[in-house]
């Protein structure tokens, strides 16, 4: 019997919906903040969405949403993932979305990857049918200045234990390493984009290089884009990111 857990699955923000006709296509932004920072919310992406609309004369054939998830230390892993899955499921059902691409920044990229590769068999709290339905709609991932390995992260930045210890019960040891989760990446996800800012002051290229190495070892197609997109918390407002998303987002 599933526990009666209060979900924040109604916390979605709509940045844009095509006025002419409701689109079955959508991108959903997942914010960062190291699982703990209340300053990071779905509204981190409001400026970026405005820039994308300005650069496209408000004529996009996909909707844009942001979602939230409960933060640590109030909740611990894997609840963040459960909230994202519940939230995505509700959004997809409410809006009639058929094709979905996730755009994650920092731990938002971590969560996007975890949603794409989750299995209901592990300790995930979400119902398997919701997870399977969300994954069946997923066609692309944009992973921006992300965290992909906790062991690599703490080896490089031992001081980051301050947020890892809040987000995980066992100092991140329960975080599933990429070498395992990558085996479950759905074959129908055609677009994987790996982005990183050369000016990111909180994360070096070690994380995206680790992801790139594993994608290559598993012969998974991906596109990488490394550029000066500003500091860690400036990237998601950078016009270069808006341009990149407009040029690369495809739902065909
Ligand atoms: N603003 C966060 C720190 C943070 O977000 C962060 C720090 C280092 C590496 C990645 C980070 N964010 C990832 O989502 C804090 O309040 O501690």
PDB file of C-alpha atoms and ligand atoms in Angstrom:
ATOM      1  CA  UNK A   1       0.000   0.000   0.000  1.00  0.00           C
ATOM      2  CA  UNK A   2       1.552   3.316  -1.036  1.00  0.00           C
ATOM      3  CA  UNK A   3       2.033   5.831   1.748  1.00  0.00           C
ATOM      4  CA  UNK A   4      -0.325   8.789   1.583  1.00  0.00           C
ATOM      5  CA  UNK A   5       2.442  11.335   0.884  1.00  0.00           C
ATOM      6  CA  UNK A   6       1.482  14.911   0.141  1.00  0.00           C
ATOM      7  CA  UNK A   7       2.920  15.666  -3.289  1.00  0.00           C
ATOM      8  CA  UNK A   8       3.795  19.060  -4.668  1.00  0.00           C
ATOM      9  CA  UNK A   9       2.744  17.816  -8.075  1.00  0.00           C
ATOM     10  CA  UNK A  10       0.521  20.843  -8.653  1.00  0.00           C
ATOM     11  CA  UNK A  11       3.477  23.245  -8.532  1.00  0.00           C
ATOM     12  CA  UNK A  12       3.984  23.891 -12.220  1.00  0.00           C
ATOM     13  CA  UNK A  13       4.626  27.218 -13.947  1.00  0.00           C
ATOM     14  CA  UNK A  14       3.444  27.840 -17.505  1.00  0.00           C
ATOM     15  CA  UNK A  15       5.819  30.110 -19.419  1.00  0.00           C
ATOM     16  CA  UNK A  16       4.215  29.738 -22.850  1.00  0.00           C
ATOM     17  CA  UNK A  17       1.438  27.844 -24.568  1.00  0.00           C
ATOM     18  CA  UNK A  18       0.922  28.229 -28.342  1.00  0.00           C
ATOM     19  CA  UNK A  19      -2.211  30.361 -28.686  1.00  0.00           C
ATOM     20  CA  UNK A  20      -3.226  29.115 -32.130  1.00  0.00           C
ATOM     21  CA  UNK A  21      -3.591  25.490 -31.231  1.00  0.00           C
ATOM     22  CA  UNK A  22      -2.651  23.474 -28.207  1.00  0.00           C
ATOM     23  CA  UNK A  23       0.644  21.770 -28.899  1.00  0.00           C
ATOM     24  CA  UNK A  24       1.289  18.126 -28.028  1.00  0.00           C
ATOM     25  CA  UNK A  25       4.938  19.151 -27.668  1.00  0.00           C
ATOM     26  CA  UNK A  26       6.537  20.743 -24.623  1.00  0.00           C
ATOM     27  CA  UNK A  27       9.793  21.480 -22.913  1.00  0.00           C
ATOM     28  CA  UNK A  28       9.920  21.420 -19.130  1.00  0.00           C
ATOM     29  CA  UNK A  29      12.633  23.198 -17.192  1.00  0.00           C
ATOM     30  CA  UNK A  30      13.981  21.692 -13.949  1.00  0.00           C
ATOM     31  CA  UNK A  31      15.875  24.124 -11.740  1.00  0.00           C
ATOM     32  CA  UNK A  32      19.015  23.567  -9.693  1.00  0.00           C
ATOM     33  CA  UNK A  33      20.078  24.752  -6.254  1.00  0.00           C
ATOM     34  CA  UNK A  34      21.906  21.683  -4.960  1.00  0.00           C
ATOM     35  CA  UNK A  35      18.622  20.138  -3.763  1.00  0.00           C
ATOM     36  CA  UNK A  36      18.558  22.697  -0.903  1.00  0.00           C
ATOM     37  CA  UNK A  37      18.472  26.286  -2.118  1.00  0.00           C
ATOM     38  CA  UNK A  38      15.050  27.949  -1.873  1.00  0.00           C
ATOM     39  CA  UNK A  39      16.363  30.830  -4.026  1.00  0.00           C
ATOM     40  CA  UNK A  40      16.205  28.511  -7.028  1.00  0.00           C
ATOM     41  CA  UNK A  41      12.659  27.980  -8.332  1.00  0.00           C
ATOM     42  CA  UNK A  42      10.991  27.291 -11.700  1.00  0.00           C
ATOM     43  CA  UNK A  43      11.072  31.054 -12.218  1.00  0.00           C
ATOM     44  CA  UNK A  44      14.826  30.821 -12.773  1.00  0.00           C
ATOM     45  CA  UNK A  45      13.812  30.159 -16.398  1.00  0.00           C
ATOM     46  CA  UNK A  46      11.355  33.018 -16.839  1.00  0.00           C
ATOM     47  CA  UNK A  47      13.928  35.325 -18.450  1.00  0.00           C
ATOM     48  CA  UNK A  48      15.218  32.562 -20.730  1.00  0.00           C
ATOM     49  CA  UNK A  49      11.706  31.742 -21.951  1.00  0.00           C
ATOM     50  CA  UNK A  50      11.068  35.428 -22.593  1.00  0.00           C
ATOM     51  CA  UNK A  51      14.268  35.614 -24.626  1.00  0.00           C
ATOM     52  CA  UNK A  52      13.292  32.521 -26.622  1.00  0.00           C
ATOM     53  CA  UNK A  53       9.881  34.023 -27.379  1.00  0.00           C
ATOM     54  CA  UNK A  54      11.404  37.378 -28.396  1.00  0.00           C
ATOM     55  CA  UNK A  55      13.950  35.648 -30.633  1.00  0.00           C
ATOM     56  CA  UNK A  56      11.197  33.591 -32.302  1.00  0.00           C
ATOM     57  CA  UNK A  57       8.549  36.318 -32.620  1.00  0.00           C
ATOM     58  CA  UNK A  58       6.373  34.420 -30.138  1.00  0.00           C
ATOM     59  CA  UNK A  59       5.936  31.688 -32.696  1.00  0.00           C
ATOM     60  CA  UNK A  60       7.046  28.433 -31.092  1.00  0.00           C
ATOM     61  CA  UNK A  61       5.317  25.143 -31.865  1.00  0.00           C
ATOM     62  CA  UNK A  62       5.924  23.821 -28.360  1.00  0.00           C
ATOM     63  CA  UNK A  63       4.817  24.869 -24.899  1.00  0.00           C
ATOM     64  CA  UNK A  64       7.233  25.753 -22.113  1.00  0.00           C
ATOM     65  CA  UNK A  65       6.764  24.903 -18.453  1.00  0.00           C
ATOM     66  CA  UNK A  66       8.746  24.805 -15.254  1.00  0.00           C
ATOM     67  CA  UNK A  67       8.198  22.396 -12.400  1.00  0.00           C
ATOM     68  CA  UNK A  68       9.301  22.259  -8.814  1.00  0.00           C
ATOM     69  CA  UNK A  69      10.096  19.580  -6.290  1.00  0.00           C
ATOM     70  CA  UNK A  70      10.418  19.513  -2.520  1.00  0.00           C
ATOM     71  CA  UNK A  71      13.841  20.460  -1.182  1.00  0.00           C
ATOM     72  CA  UNK A  72      16.230  18.987   1.336  1.00  0.00           C
ATOM     73  CA  UNK A  73      16.697  18.747   4.250  1.00  0.00           C
ATOM     74  CA  UNK A  74      12.871  18.553   4.539  1.00  0.00           C
ATOM     75  CA  UNK A  75      12.929  15.576   2.152  1.00  0.00           C
ATOM     76  CA  UNK A  76      15.765  13.301   1.058  1.00  0.00           C
ATOM     77  CA  UNK A  77      16.653  11.384  -2.106  1.00  0.00           C
ATOM     78  CA  UNK A  78      14.745   9.795  -3.873  1.00  0.00           C
ATOM     79  CA  UNK A  79      11.789  12.068  -2.966  1.00  0.00           C
ATOM     80  CA  UNK A  80      13.097  14.832  -5.251  1.00  0.00           C
ATOM     81  CA  UNK A  81      12.841  12.384  -8.183  1.00  0.00           C
ATOM     82  CA  UNK A  82       9.379  11.214  -7.101  1.00  0.00           C
ATOM     83  CA  UNK A  83       8.088  14.790  -7.013  1.00  0.00           C
ATOM     84  CA  UNK A  84       9.494  15.474 -10.488  1.00  0.00           C
ATOM     85  CA  UNK A  85       7.855  12.328 -11.881  1.00  0.00           C
ATOM     86  CA  UNK A  86       4.507  13.107 -10.212  1.00  0.00           C
ATOM     87  CA  UNK A  87       4.704  16.713 -11.419  1.00  0.00           C
ATOM     88  CA  UNK A  88       5.586  15.746 -14.981  1.00  0.00           C
ATOM     89  CA  UNK A  89       2.848  13.117 -15.055  1.00  0.00           C
ATOM     90  CA  UNK A  90       0.216  15.621 -13.907  1.00  0.00           C
ATOM     91  CA  UNK A  91       1.422  18.232 -16.408  1.00  0.00           C
ATOM     92  CA  UNK A  92       1.439  15.758 -19.312  1.00  0.00           C
ATOM     93  CA  UNK A  93      -2.062  14.546 -18.462  1.00  0.00           C
ATOM     94  CA  UNK A  94      -3.499  18.027 -17.815  1.00  0.00           C
ATOM     95  CA  UNK A  95      -2.039  19.539 -20.980  1.00  0.00           C
ATOM     96  CA  UNK A  96      -2.314  16.584 -23.356  1.00  0.00           C
ATOM     97  CA  UNK A  97       1.441  16.534 -23.944  1.00  0.00           C
ATOM     98  CA  UNK A  98       2.662  13.697 -26.156  1.00  0.00           C
ATOM     99  CA  UNK A  99       6.319  14.647 -26.709  1.00  0.00           C
ATOM    100  CA  UNK A 100       8.376  16.069 -23.875  1.00  0.00           C
ATOM    101  CA  UNK A 101      11.968  17.308 -23.624  1.00  0.00           C
ATOM    102  CA  UNK A 102      13.550  18.077 -20.257  1.00  0.00           C
ATOM    103  CA  UNK A 103      15.918  21.014 -19.770  1.00  0.00           C
ATOM    104  CA  UNK A 104      17.765  20.697 -16.479  1.00  0.00           C
ATOM    105  CA  UNK A 105      20.267  23.057 -14.883  1.00  0.00           C
ATOM    106  CA  UNK A 106      22.747  21.778 -12.285  1.00  0.00           C
ATOM    107  CA  UNK A 107      20.921  19.247 -10.066  1.00  0.00           C
ATOM    108  CA  UNK A 108      17.970  19.866 -12.398  1.00  0.00           C
ATOM    109  CA  UNK A 109      20.109  18.069 -14.993  1.00  0.00           C
ATOM    110  CA  UNK A 110      20.759  15.315 -12.442  1.00  0.00           C
ATOM    111  CA  UNK A 111      17.012  14.937 -11.903  1.00  0.00           C
ATOM    112  CA  UNK A 112      16.272  14.962 -15.647  1.00  0.00           C
ATOM    113  CA  UNK A 113      18.747  12.099 -16.118  1.00  0.00           C
ATOM    114  CA  UNK A 114      17.327  10.222 -13.123  1.00  0.00           C
ATOM    115  CA  UNK A 115      13.748  10.521 -14.447  1.00  0.00           C
ATOM    116  CA  UNK A 116      14.848   9.270 -17.867  1.00  0.00           C
ATOM    117  CA  UNK A 117      16.695   6.258 -16.437  1.00  0.00           C
ATOM    118  CA  UNK A 118      14.596   5.427 -13.349  1.00  0.00           C
ATOM    119  CA  UNK A 119      13.066   2.024 -12.813  1.00  0.00           C
ATOM    120  CA  UNK A 120      10.010   1.548 -10.654  1.00  0.00           C
ATOM    121  CA  UNK A 121      11.682  -1.499  -9.126  1.00  0.00           C
ATOM    122  CA  UNK A 122      14.217   0.496  -7.145  1.00  0.00           C
ATOM    123  CA  UNK A 123      13.228   2.445  -4.056  1.00  0.00           C
ATOM    124  CA  UNK A 124      11.348   5.066  -6.076  1.00  0.00           C
ATOM    125  CA  UNK A 125       8.112   6.101  -4.411  1.00  0.00           C
ATOM    126  CA  UNK A 126       6.287   6.832  -7.677  1.00  0.00           C
ATOM    127  CA  UNK A 127       3.825   4.415  -9.188  1.00  0.00           C
ATOM    128  CA  UNK A 128       5.378   2.487 -12.018  1.00  0.00           C
ATOM    129  CA  UNK A 129       2.632   3.364 -14.498  1.00  0.00           C
ATOM    130  CA  UNK A 130       3.248   7.099 -13.969  1.00  0.00           C
ATOM    131  CA  UNK A 131       6.977   6.630 -14.437  1.00  0.00           C
ATOM    132  CA  UNK A 132       6.517   4.508 -17.553  1.00  0.00           C
ATOM    133  CA  UNK A 133       4.044   7.000 -19.001  1.00  0.00           C
ATOM    134  CA  UNK A 134       6.386   9.964 -18.417  1.00  0.00           C
ATOM    135  CA  UNK A 135       9.312   8.071 -19.927  1.00  0.00           C
ATOM    136  CA  UNK A 136       7.217   7.068 -22.953  1.00  0.00           C
ATOM    137  CA  UNK A 137       6.678  10.768 -23.757  1.00  0.00           C
ATOM    138  CA  UNK A 138      10.328  11.723 -23.267  1.00  0.00           C
ATOM    139  CA  UNK A 139      12.208  12.474 -26.494  1.00  0.00           C
ATOM    140  CA  UNK A 140      15.103  14.672 -25.416  1.00  0.00           C
ATOM    141  CA  UNK A 141      17.345  15.802 -22.572  1.00  0.00           C
ATOM    142  CA  UNK A 142      19.269  19.077 -22.285  1.00  0.00           C
ATOM    143  CA  UNK A 143      21.766  18.691 -19.443  1.00  0.00           C
ATOM    144  CA  UNK A 144      23.215  22.084 -18.490  1.00  0.00           C
ATOM    145  CA  UNK A 145      26.114  22.513 -16.030  1.00  0.00           C
ATOM    146  CA  UNK A 146      24.950  19.312 -14.408  1.00  0.00           C
ATOM    147  CA  UNK A 147      26.031  16.990 -11.618  1.00  0.00           C
ATOM    148  CA  UNK A 148      26.228  13.394 -12.870  1.00  0.00           C
ATOM    149  CA  UNK A 149      28.421  11.649 -10.303  1.00  0.00           C
ATOM    150  CA  UNK A 150      28.372  12.319  -6.565  1.00  0.00           C
ATOM    151  CA  UNK A 151      31.581  10.350  -5.984  1.00  0.00           C
ATOM    152  CA  UNK A 152      33.392  12.375  -8.665  1.00  0.00           C
ATOM    153  CA  UNK A 153      31.882  15.575  -7.225  1.00  0.00           C
ATOM    154  CA  UNK A 154      33.028  14.927  -3.648  1.00  0.00           C
ATOM    155  CA  UNK A 155      36.437  13.762  -4.845  1.00  0.00           C
ATOM    156  CA  UNK A 156      36.878  17.116  -6.586  1.00  0.00           C
ATOM    157  CA  UNK A 157      34.973  19.244  -4.062  1.00  0.00           C
ATOM    158  CA  UNK A 158      34.983  17.580  -0.594  1.00  0.00           C
ATOM    159  CA  UNK A 159      33.400  20.771   0.754  1.00  0.00           C
ATOM    160  CA  UNK A 160      30.222  20.036  -1.204  1.00  0.00           C
ATOM    161  CA  UNK A 161      29.394  17.442   1.449  1.00  0.00           C
ATOM    162  CA  UNK A 162      27.436  20.303   3.069  1.00  0.00           C
ATOM    163  CA  UNK A 163      24.615  19.912   0.561  1.00  0.00           C
ATOM    164  CA  UNK A 164      25.109  16.246  -0.348  1.00  0.00           C
ATOM    165  CA  UNK A 165      24.699  15.300   3.326  1.00  0.00           C
ATOM    166  CA  UNK A 166      21.374  17.175   3.427  1.00  0.00           C
ATOM    167  CA  UNK A 167      20.049  15.670   0.199  1.00  0.00           C
ATOM    168  CA  UNK A 168      20.997  12.030   0.886  1.00  0.00           C
ATOM    169  CA  UNK A 169      20.612   9.746   3.900  1.00  0.00           C
ATOM    170  CA  UNK A 170      24.069   8.234   3.515  1.00  0.00           C
ATOM    171  CA  UNK A 171      26.242  11.133   2.310  1.00  0.00           C
ATOM    172  CA  UNK A 172      25.411  10.351  -1.298  1.00  0.00           C
ATOM    173  CA  UNK A 173      26.607   6.742  -1.248  1.00  0.00           C
ATOM    174  CA  UNK A 174      23.088   5.695  -2.315  1.00  0.00           C
ATOM    175  CA  UNK A 175      23.339   7.813  -5.493  1.00  0.00           C
ATOM    176  CA  UNK A 176      23.311   5.445  -8.458  1.00  0.00           C
ATOM    177  CA  UNK A 177      26.459   6.006 -10.515  1.00  0.00           C
ATOM    178  CA  UNK A 178      26.084   6.781 -14.184  1.00  0.00           C
ATOM    179  CA  UNK A 179      27.788   3.549 -15.269  1.00  0.00           C
ATOM    180  CA  UNK A 180      24.673   1.663 -14.095  1.00  0.00           C
ATOM    181  CA  UNK A 181      21.858   4.104 -14.927  1.00  0.00           C
ATOM    182  CA  UNK A 182      23.159   4.703 -18.468  1.00  0.00           C
ATOM    183  CA  UNK A 183      22.310   1.085 -19.300  1.00  0.00           C
ATOM    184  CA  UNK A 184      18.617   1.973 -18.820  1.00  0.00           C
ATOM    185  CA  UNK A 185      18.567   5.106 -20.979  1.00  0.00           C
ATOM    186  CA  UNK A 186      15.485   4.653 -23.196  1.00  0.00           C
ATOM    187  CA  UNK A 187      16.504   4.003 -26.817  1.00  0.00           C
ATOM    188  CA  UNK A 188      13.773   6.361 -28.101  1.00  0.00           C
ATOM    189  CA  UNK A 189      15.391   9.431 -26.528  1.00  0.00           C
ATOM    190  CA  UNK A 190      16.869  10.799 -29.736  1.00  0.00           C
ATOM    191  CA  UNK A 191      18.298  14.059 -28.487  1.00  0.00           C
ATOM    192  CA  UNK A 192      20.835  14.318 -25.702  1.00  0.00           C
ATOM    193  CA  UNK A 193      22.572  17.654 -25.354  1.00  0.00           C
ATOM    194  CA  UNK A 194      25.399  18.217 -22.895  1.00  0.00           C
ATOM    195  CA  UNK A 195      26.099  21.880 -22.188  1.00  0.00           C
ATOM    196  CA  UNK A 196      28.542  23.612 -19.865  1.00  0.00           C
ATOM    197  CA  UNK A 197      29.804  27.150 -19.307  1.00  0.00           C
ATOM    198  CA  UNK A 198      33.575  27.686 -19.311  1.00  0.00           C
ATOM    199  CA  UNK A 199      32.958  30.356 -16.664  1.00  0.00           C
ATOM    200  CA  UNK A 200      31.055  28.067 -14.259  1.00  0.00           C
ATOM    201  CA  UNK A 201      32.761  28.816 -10.944  1.00  0.00           C
ATOM    202  CA  UNK A 202      31.042  25.985  -9.033  1.00  0.00           C
ATOM    203  CA  UNK A 203      31.576  23.033 -11.378  1.00  0.00           C
ATOM    204  CA  UNK A 204      34.563  22.391 -13.643  1.00  0.00           C
ATOM    205  CA  UNK A 205      34.421  20.366 -16.868  1.00  0.00           C
ATOM    206  CA  UNK A 206      35.027  17.185 -14.859  1.00  0.00           C
ATOM    207  CA  UNK A 207      31.285  16.437 -14.563  1.00  0.00           C
ATOM    208  CA  UNK A 208      30.387  16.892 -18.272  1.00  0.00           C
ATOM    209  CA  UNK A 209      33.589  15.068 -19.294  1.00  0.00           C
ATOM    210  CA  UNK A 210      32.528  12.147 -17.073  1.00  0.00           C
ATOM    211  CA  UNK A 211      29.093  12.111 -18.725  1.00  0.00           C
ATOM    212  CA  UNK A 212      30.622  12.432 -22.219  1.00  0.00           C
ATOM    213  CA  UNK A 213      33.022   9.544 -21.552  1.00  0.00           C
ATOM    214  CA  UNK A 214      30.159   7.258 -20.529  1.00  0.00           C
ATOM    215  CA  UNK A 215      27.940   8.304 -23.446  1.00  0.00           C
ATOM    216  CA  UNK A 216      30.837   7.503 -25.796  1.00  0.00           C
ATOM    217  CA  UNK A 217      31.665   4.200 -24.050  1.00  0.00           C
ATOM    218  CA  UNK A 218      28.014   3.196 -24.558  1.00  0.00           C
ATOM    219  CA  UNK A 219      27.903   4.502 -28.163  1.00  0.00           C
ATOM    220  CA  UNK A 220      25.025   6.849 -27.326  1.00  0.00           C
ATOM    221  CA  UNK A 221      24.531   9.757 -29.769  1.00  0.00           C
ATOM    222  CA  UNK A 222      24.798  13.189 -28.154  1.00  0.00           C
ATOM    223  CA  UNK A 223      25.717  16.790 -28.935  1.00  0.00           C
ATOM    224  CA  UNK A 224      27.888  18.901 -26.643  1.00  0.00           C
ATOM    225  CA  UNK A 225      28.084  22.673 -26.439  1.00  0.00           C
ATOM    226  CA  UNK A 226      30.726  24.263 -24.246  1.00  0.00           C
ATOM    227  CA  UNK A 227      30.919  28.043 -24.264  1.00  0.00           C
ATOM    228  CA  UNK A 228      31.277  31.069 -22.010  1.00  0.00           C
ATOM    229  CA  UNK A 229      27.693  31.306 -20.760  1.00  0.00           C
ATOM    230  CA  UNK A 230      28.637  33.084 -17.540  1.00  0.00           C
ATOM    231  CA  UNK A 231      28.804  31.948 -13.943  1.00  0.00           C
ATOM    232  CA  UNK A 232      26.911  28.899 -12.668  1.00  0.00           C
ATOM    233  CA  UNK A 233      23.725  30.791 -11.818  1.00  0.00           C
ATOM    234  CA  UNK A 234      23.965  33.058 -14.886  1.00  0.00           C
ATOM    235  CA  UNK A 235      23.878  30.237 -17.442  1.00  0.00           C
ATOM    236  CA  UNK A 236      20.103  29.748 -17.329  1.00  0.00           C
ATOM    237  CA  UNK A 237      19.609  33.416 -18.259  1.00  0.00           C
ATOM    238  CA  UNK A 238      22.260  33.579 -20.966  1.00  0.00           C
ATOM    239  CA  UNK A 239      21.112  34.518 -24.514  1.00  0.00           C
ATOM    240  CA  UNK A 240      23.522  31.900 -25.924  1.00  0.00           C
ATOM    241  CA  UNK A 241      21.460  29.229 -24.171  1.00  0.00           C
ATOM    242  CA  UNK A 242      18.243  30.671 -25.593  1.00  0.00           C
ATOM    243  CA  UNK A 243      19.779  30.614 -29.075  1.00  0.00           C
ATOM    244  CA  UNK A 244      21.057  27.064 -28.634  1.00  0.00           C
ATOM    245  CA  UNK A 245      17.658  25.757 -27.493  1.00  0.00           C
ATOM    246  CA  UNK A 246      15.828  27.506 -30.343  1.00  0.00           C
ATOM    247  CA  UNK A 247      18.284  26.114 -32.886  1.00  0.00           C
ATOM    248  CA  UNK A 248      18.255  22.562 -31.539  1.00  0.00           C
ATOM    249  CA  UNK A 249      14.808  21.801 -30.130  1.00  0.00           C
ATOM    250  CA  UNK A 250      13.070  19.455 -32.559  1.00  0.00           C
ATOM    251  CA  UNK A 251       9.931  17.412 -32.020  1.00  0.00           C
ATOM    252  CA  UNK A 252       9.782  15.675 -35.385  1.00  0.00           C
TER     253      UNK A 252
HETATM  254  N1  LIG B   1      23.152  27.738  -4.116  1.00  0.00           N
HETATM  255  C1  LIG B   1      23.460  26.453  -3.460  1.00  0.00           C
HETATM  256  C2  LIG B   1      24.744  25.878  -3.984  1.00  0.00           C
HETATM  257  C3  LIG B   1      24.520  25.318  -5.356  1.00  0.00           C
HETATM  258  O1  LIG B   1      23.454  25.486  -5.925  1.00  0.00           O
HETATM  259  C4  LIG B   1      25.609  24.529  -5.969  1.00  0.00           C
HETATM  260  C5  LIG B   1      26.885  24.616  -5.433  1.00  0.00           C
HETATM  261  C6  LIG B   1      27.914  23.867  -6.022  1.00  0.00           C
HETATM  262  C7  LIG B   1      27.664  23.050  -7.111  1.00  0.00           C
HETATM  263  C8  LIG B   1      26.370  22.964  -7.643  1.00  0.00           C
HETATM  264  C9  LIG B   1      25.343  23.728  -7.054  1.00  0.00           C
HETATM  265  N2  LIG B   1      24.062  23.677  -7.533  1.00  0.00           N
HETATM  266  C10 LIG B   1      23.546  22.655  -8.216  1.00  0.00           C
HETATM  267  O2  LIG B   1      22.309  22.569  -8.389  1.00  0.00           O
HETATM  268  C11 LIG B   1      23.529  26.649  -1.957  1.00  0.00           C
HETATM  269  O3  LIG B   1      22.685  27.383  -1.453  1.00  0.00           O
HETATM  270  O4  LIG B   1      24.354  26.052  -1.290  1.00  0.00           O
END
